[in-house]
CSV table of C-alpha atoms and ligand atoms in Angstrom, one decimal:
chain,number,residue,atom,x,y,z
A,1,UNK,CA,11.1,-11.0,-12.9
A,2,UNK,CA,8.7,-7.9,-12.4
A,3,UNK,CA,6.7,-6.7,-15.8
A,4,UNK,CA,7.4,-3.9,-18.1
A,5,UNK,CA,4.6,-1.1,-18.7
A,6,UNK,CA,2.1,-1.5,-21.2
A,7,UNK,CA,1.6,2.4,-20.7
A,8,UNK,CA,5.4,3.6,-20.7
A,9,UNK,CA,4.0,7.1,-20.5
A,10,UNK,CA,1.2,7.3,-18.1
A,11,UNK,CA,2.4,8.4,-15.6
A,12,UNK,CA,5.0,10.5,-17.5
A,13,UNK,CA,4.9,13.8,-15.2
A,14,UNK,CA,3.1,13.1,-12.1
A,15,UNK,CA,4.6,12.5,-8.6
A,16,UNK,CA,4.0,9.0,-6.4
A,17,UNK,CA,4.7,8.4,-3.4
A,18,UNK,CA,5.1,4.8,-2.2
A,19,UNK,CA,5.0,3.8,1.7
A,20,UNK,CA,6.4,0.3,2.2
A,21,UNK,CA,8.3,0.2,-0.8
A,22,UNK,CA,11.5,-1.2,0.0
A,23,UNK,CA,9.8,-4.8,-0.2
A,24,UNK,CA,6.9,-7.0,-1.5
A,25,UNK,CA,3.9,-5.2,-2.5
A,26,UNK,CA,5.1,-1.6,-2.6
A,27,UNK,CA,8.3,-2.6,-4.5
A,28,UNK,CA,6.4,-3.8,-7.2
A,29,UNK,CA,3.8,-1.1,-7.2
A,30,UNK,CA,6.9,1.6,-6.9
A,31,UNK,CA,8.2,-0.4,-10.5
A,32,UNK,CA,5.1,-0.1,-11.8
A,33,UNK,CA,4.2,3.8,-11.5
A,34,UNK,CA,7.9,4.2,-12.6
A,35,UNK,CA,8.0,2.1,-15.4
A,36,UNK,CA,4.9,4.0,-16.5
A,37,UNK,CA,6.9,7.7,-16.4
A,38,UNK,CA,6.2,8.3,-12.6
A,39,UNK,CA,8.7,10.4,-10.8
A,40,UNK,CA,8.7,8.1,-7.2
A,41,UNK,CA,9.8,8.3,-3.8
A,42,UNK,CA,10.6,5.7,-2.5
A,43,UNK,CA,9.4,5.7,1.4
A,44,UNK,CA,10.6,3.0,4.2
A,45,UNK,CA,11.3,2.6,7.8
A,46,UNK,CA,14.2,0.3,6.0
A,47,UNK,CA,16.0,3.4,4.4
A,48,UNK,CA,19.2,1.3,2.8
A,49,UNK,CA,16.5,-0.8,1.2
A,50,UNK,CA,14.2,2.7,-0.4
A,51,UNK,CA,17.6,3.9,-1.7
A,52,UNK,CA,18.7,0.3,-3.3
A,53,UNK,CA,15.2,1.0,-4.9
A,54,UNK,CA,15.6,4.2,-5.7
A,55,UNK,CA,18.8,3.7,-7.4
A,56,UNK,CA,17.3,0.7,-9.7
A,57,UNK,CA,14.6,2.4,-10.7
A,58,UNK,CA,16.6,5.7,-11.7
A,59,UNK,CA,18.4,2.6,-14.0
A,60,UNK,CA,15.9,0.7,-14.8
A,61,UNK,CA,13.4,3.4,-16.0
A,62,UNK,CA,15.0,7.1,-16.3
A,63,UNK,CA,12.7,8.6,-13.9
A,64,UNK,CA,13.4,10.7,-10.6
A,65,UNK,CA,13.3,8.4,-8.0
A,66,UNK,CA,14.7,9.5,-4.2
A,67,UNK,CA,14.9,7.3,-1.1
A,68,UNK,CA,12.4,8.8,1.5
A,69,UNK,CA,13.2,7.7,5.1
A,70,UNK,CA,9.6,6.9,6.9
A,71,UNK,CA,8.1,5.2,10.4
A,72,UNK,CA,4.3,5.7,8.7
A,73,UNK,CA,3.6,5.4,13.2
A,74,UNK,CA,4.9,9.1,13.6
A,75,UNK,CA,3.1,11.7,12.5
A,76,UNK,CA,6.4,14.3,12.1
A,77,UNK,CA,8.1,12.0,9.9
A,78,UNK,CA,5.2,11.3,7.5
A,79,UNK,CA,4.7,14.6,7.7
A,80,UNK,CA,8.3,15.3,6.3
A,81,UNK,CA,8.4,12.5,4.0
A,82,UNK,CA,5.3,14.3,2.4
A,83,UNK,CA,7.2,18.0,2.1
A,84,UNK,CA,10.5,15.6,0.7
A,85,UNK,CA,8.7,14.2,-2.2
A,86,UNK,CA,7.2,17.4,-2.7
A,87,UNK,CA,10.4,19.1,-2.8
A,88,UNK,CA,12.7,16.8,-4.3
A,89,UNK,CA,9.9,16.0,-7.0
A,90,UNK,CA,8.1,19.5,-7.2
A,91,UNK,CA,4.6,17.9,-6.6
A,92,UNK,CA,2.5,15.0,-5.1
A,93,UNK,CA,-0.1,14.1,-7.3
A,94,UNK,CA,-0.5,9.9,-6.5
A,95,UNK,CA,0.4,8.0,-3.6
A,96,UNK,CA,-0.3,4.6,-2.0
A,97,UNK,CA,-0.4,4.0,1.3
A,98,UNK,CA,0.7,0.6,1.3
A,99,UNK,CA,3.5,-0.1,4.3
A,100,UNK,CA,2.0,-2.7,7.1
A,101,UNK,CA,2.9,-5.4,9.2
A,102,UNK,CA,1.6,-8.9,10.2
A,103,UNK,CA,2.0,-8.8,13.8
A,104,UNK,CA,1.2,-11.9,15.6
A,105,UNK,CA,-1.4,-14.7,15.5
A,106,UNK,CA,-3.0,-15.7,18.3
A,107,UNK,CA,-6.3,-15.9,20.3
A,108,UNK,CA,-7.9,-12.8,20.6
A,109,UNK,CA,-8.0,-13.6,24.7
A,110,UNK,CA,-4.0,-14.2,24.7
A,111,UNK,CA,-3.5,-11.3,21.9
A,112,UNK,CA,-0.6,-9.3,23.4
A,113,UNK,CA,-1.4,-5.8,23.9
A,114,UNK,CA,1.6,-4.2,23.0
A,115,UNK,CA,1.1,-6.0,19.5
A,116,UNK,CA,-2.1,-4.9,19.3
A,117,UNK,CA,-0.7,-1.2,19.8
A,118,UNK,CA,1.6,-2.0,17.0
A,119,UNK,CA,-0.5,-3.2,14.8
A,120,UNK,CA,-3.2,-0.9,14.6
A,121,UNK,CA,-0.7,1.7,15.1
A,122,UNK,CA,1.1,0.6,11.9
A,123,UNK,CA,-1.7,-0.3,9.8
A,124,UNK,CA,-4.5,2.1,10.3
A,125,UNK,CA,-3.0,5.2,11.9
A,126,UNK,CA,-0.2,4.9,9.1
A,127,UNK,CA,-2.6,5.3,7.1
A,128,UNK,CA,-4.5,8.0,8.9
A,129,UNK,CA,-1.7,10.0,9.1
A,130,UNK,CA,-0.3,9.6,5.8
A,131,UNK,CA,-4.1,10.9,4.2
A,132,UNK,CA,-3.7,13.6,6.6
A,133,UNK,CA,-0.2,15.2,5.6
A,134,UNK,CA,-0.8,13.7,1.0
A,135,UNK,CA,-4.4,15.5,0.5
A,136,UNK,CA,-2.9,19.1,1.6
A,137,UNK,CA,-0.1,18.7,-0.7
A,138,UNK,CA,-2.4,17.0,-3.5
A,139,UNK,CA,-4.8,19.7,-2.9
A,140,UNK,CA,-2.2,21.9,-3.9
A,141,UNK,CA,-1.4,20.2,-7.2
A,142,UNK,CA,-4.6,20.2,-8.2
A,143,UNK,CA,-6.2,16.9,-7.8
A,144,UNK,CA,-4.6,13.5,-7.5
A,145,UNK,CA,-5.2,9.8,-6.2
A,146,UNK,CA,-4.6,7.6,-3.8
A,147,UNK,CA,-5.0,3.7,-3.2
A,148,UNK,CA,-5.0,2.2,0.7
A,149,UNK,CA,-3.7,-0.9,0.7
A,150,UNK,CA,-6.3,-3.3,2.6
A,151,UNK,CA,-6.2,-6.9,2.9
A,152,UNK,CA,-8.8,-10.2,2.5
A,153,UNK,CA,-8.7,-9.3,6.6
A,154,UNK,CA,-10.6,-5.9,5.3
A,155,UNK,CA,-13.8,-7.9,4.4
A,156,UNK,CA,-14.0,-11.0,6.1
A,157,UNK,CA,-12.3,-12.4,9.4
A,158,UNK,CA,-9.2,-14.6,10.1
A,159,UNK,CA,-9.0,-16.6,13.4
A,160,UNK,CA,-5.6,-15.3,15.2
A,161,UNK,CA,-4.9,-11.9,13.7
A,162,UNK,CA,-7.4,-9.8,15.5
A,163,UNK,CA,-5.8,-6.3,15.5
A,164,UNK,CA,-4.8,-6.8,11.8
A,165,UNK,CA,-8.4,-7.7,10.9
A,166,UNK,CA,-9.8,-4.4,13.0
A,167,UNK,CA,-7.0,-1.9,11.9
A,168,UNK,CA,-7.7,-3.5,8.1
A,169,UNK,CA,-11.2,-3.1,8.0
A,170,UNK,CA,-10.8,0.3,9.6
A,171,UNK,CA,-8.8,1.2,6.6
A,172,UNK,CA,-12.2,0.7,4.0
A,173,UNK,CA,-13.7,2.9,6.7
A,174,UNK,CA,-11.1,5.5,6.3
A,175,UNK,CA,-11.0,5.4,2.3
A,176,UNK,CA,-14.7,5.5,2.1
A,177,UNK,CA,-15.2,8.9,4.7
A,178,UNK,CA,-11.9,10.4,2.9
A,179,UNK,CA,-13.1,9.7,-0.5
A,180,UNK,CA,-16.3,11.3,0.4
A,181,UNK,CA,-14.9,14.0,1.5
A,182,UNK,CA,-12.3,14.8,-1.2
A,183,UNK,CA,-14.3,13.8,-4.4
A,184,UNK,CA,-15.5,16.9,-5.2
A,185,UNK,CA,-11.8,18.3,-5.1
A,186,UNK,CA,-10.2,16.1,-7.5
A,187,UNK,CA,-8.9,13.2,-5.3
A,188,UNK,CA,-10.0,9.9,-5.7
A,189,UNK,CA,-9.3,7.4,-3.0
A,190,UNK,CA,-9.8,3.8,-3.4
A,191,UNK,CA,-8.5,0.9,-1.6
A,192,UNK,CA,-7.3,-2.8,-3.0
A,193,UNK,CA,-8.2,-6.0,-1.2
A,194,UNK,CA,-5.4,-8.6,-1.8
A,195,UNK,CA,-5.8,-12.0,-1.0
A,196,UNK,CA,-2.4,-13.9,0.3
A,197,UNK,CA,0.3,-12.9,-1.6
A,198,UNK,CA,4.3,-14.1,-1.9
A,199,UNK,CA,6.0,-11.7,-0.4
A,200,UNK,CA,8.0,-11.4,3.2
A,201,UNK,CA,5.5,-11.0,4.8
A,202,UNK,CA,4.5,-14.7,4.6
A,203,UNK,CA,8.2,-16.0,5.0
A,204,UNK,CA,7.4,-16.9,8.2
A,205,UNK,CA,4.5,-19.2,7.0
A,206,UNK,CA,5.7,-23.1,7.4
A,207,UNK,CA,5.6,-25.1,4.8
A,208,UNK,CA,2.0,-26.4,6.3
A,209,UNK,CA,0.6,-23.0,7.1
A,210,UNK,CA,1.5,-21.8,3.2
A,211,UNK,CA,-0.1,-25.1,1.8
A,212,UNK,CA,-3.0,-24.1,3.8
A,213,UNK,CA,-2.9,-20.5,2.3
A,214,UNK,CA,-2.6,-21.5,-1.1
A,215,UNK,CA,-5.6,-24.1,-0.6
A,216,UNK,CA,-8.2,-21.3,0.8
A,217,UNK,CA,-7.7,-19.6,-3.0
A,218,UNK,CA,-9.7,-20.9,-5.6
A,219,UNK,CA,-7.1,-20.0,-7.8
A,220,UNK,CA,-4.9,-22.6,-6.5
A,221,UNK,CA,-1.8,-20.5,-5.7
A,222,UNK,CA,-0.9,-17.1,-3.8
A,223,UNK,CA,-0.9,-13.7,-5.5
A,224,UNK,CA,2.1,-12.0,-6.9
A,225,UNK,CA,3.5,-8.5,-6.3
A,226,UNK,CA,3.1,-7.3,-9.8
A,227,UNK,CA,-0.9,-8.6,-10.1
A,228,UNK,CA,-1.2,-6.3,-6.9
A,229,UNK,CA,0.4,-3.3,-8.9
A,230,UNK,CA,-1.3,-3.9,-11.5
A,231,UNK,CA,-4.6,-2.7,-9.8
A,232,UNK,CA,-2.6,-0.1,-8.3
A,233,UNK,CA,-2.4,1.3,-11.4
A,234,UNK,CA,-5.2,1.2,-13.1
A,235,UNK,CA,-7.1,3.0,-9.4
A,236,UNK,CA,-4.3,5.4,-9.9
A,237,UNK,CA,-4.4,6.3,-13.3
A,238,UNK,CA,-7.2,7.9,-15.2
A,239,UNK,CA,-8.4,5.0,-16.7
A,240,UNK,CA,-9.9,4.8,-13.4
A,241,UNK,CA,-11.4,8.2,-13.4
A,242,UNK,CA,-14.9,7.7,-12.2
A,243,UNK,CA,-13.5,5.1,-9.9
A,244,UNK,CA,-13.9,6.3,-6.2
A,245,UNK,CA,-14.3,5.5,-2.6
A,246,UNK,CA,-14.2,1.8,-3.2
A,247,UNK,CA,-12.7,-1.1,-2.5
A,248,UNK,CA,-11.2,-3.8,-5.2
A,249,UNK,CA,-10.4,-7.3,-4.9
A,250,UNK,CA,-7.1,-8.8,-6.4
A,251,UNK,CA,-8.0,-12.0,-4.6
A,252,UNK,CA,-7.9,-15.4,-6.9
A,253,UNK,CA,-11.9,-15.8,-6.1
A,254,UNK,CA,-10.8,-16.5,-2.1
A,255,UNK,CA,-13.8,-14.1,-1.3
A,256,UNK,CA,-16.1,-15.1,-3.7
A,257,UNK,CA,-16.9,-18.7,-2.3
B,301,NAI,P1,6.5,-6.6,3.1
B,301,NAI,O1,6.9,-7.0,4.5
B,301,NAI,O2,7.2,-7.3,2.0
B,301,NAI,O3,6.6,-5.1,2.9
B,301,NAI,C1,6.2,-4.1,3.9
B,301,NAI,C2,7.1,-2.9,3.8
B,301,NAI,O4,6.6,-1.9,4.8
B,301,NAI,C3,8.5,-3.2,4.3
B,301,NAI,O5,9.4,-2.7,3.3
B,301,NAI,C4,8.7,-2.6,5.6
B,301,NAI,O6,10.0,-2.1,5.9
B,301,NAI,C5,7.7,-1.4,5.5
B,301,NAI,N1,7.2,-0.9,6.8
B,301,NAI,C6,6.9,-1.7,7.9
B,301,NAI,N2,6.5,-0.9,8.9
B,301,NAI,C7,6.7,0.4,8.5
B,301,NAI,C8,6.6,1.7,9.1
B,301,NAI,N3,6.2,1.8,10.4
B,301,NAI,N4,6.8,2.8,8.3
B,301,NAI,C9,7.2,2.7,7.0
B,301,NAI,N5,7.4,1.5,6.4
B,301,NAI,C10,7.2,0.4,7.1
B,301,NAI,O7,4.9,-6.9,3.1
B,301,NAI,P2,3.9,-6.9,1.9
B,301,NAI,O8,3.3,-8.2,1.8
B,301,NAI,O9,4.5,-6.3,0.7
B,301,NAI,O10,2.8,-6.0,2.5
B,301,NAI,C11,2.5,-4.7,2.0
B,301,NAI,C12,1.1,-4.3,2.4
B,301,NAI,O11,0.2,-5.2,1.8
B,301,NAI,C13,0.8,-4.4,3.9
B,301,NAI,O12,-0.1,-3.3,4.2
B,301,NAI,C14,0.1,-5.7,4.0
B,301,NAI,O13,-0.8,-5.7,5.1
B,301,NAI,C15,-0.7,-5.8,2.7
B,301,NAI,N6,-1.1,-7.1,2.3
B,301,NAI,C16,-0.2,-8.1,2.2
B,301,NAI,C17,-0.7,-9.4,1.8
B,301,NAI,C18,0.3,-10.6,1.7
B,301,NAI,O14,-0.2,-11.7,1.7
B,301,NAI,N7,1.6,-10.4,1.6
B,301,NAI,C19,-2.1,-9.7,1.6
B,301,NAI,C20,-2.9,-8.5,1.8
B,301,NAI,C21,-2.5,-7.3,2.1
């Protein structure tokens, strides 16, 4: 069962957009900014699973929440899932860029290049292009923030997942330069480093490979969703305010050892 807001009204007012956040990660971050008053649109290449979210958060919480169709790979329609959330919710003032794939794991030599172009295409020009359509439209609101959503594969290596390590480390790259550039205009852009966590994305994992998972997390178990969102929030709230072009581990100490 997800968590409740401890700050039912900090977000009361302000605009999110979600990628990704028909599922996993982005479903519980989407929760969280709405439990806490956001307005949220709910963006997914799986558009019957954005609206079942949209619908339970207009239930669960009383905010605006619309369904936003999105391929984060395509410029056009990030670019009109960006006007969309402006329209339907008069602003954009937060987002998180948060929809990615695994792709496959195997030897960098036998790494199939089509998967490769998948991969990064998915999880660093998705999140290229959807900086490149939210800071106009932030801009335009006057300031805002923004969390990347990164990976363990952002700081350190993982033997088989090759284009997910590069196009994940390229996405500190991108949040440092785009933080950089936008600081002195009122966005803040910082990116969150999650070790494993149970979602979908691992239900392909055997019993063996999760067991293996869990072990390389001093913590002793896999993250959850909601301790994901958690930092989400705080990075996009102003608790956060002199928070900026970093990155932040929600990781169980699997990076500390
Ligand atoms: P998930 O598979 O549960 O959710 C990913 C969502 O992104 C899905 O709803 C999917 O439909 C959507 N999506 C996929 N391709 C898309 C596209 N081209 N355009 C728009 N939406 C698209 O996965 P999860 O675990 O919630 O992952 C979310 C993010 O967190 C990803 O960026 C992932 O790399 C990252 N992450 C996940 C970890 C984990 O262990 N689950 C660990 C570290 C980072």
């Amino acid at each position: 069962m997800h968590r409740t807001s401890a700050h039912p009204t900090e977000f009361t007012g302000r605009a999110a957009l979600v990628t990704g956040s028909a599922s996993g990660i982005g479903l519980a971050v989407a929760r969280r900014l709405a439990a806490g008053g956001a307005d949220v649109a709910v963006a997914d290449i799986n558009e019957k699973g954005a609206r079942s979210v949209a619908h339970e958060l207009r239930e669960a919480y009383g905010t605006r929440a619309v369904a936003v169709g999105l391929d984060v790979t395509d410029p056009a329609s990030v670019e009109t899932a960006v006007r969309t959330t402006v329209d339907e919710l008069g602003a954009l003032d937060l987002a998180v860029n948060n929809a990615g794939i695994g792709g496959p794991v195997a030897p960098l030599h036998h790494y199939p290049l089509d998967e490769w172009r998948r991969v990064i295409d998915t999880n660093l020009d998705g999140v290229f292009h959807s900086l490149r359509y939210e800071l106009p439209a932030m801009l335009a609101a006057g300031g805002g923030a923004i969390v990347n959503m990164g990976s363990s594969c952002s700081t350190n290596g993982f033997p088989g997942v090759a284009a997910y390590a590069a196009a994940k480390h390229g996405v500190i790259g991108l949040t440092k330069t785009a933080a950089l550039e936008y600081a002195a205009r009122g966005v803040r852009i910082n990116a969150i480093v999650p070790g494993f966590i149970e979602t979908p994305l691992l239900a392909d994992a055997s019993d063996a490979e999760r067991a293996h998972l869990v072990g390389l997390h001093p913590a002793g178990r896999l993250g959850t969703a909601d301790e994901v969102a958690e930092m989400a929030a705080f990075l996009l709230s102003e608790r956060s305010s002199f928070v900026n072009g970093s990155y932040h581990l929600v990781d169980g100490a699997y990076s500390a050892q």
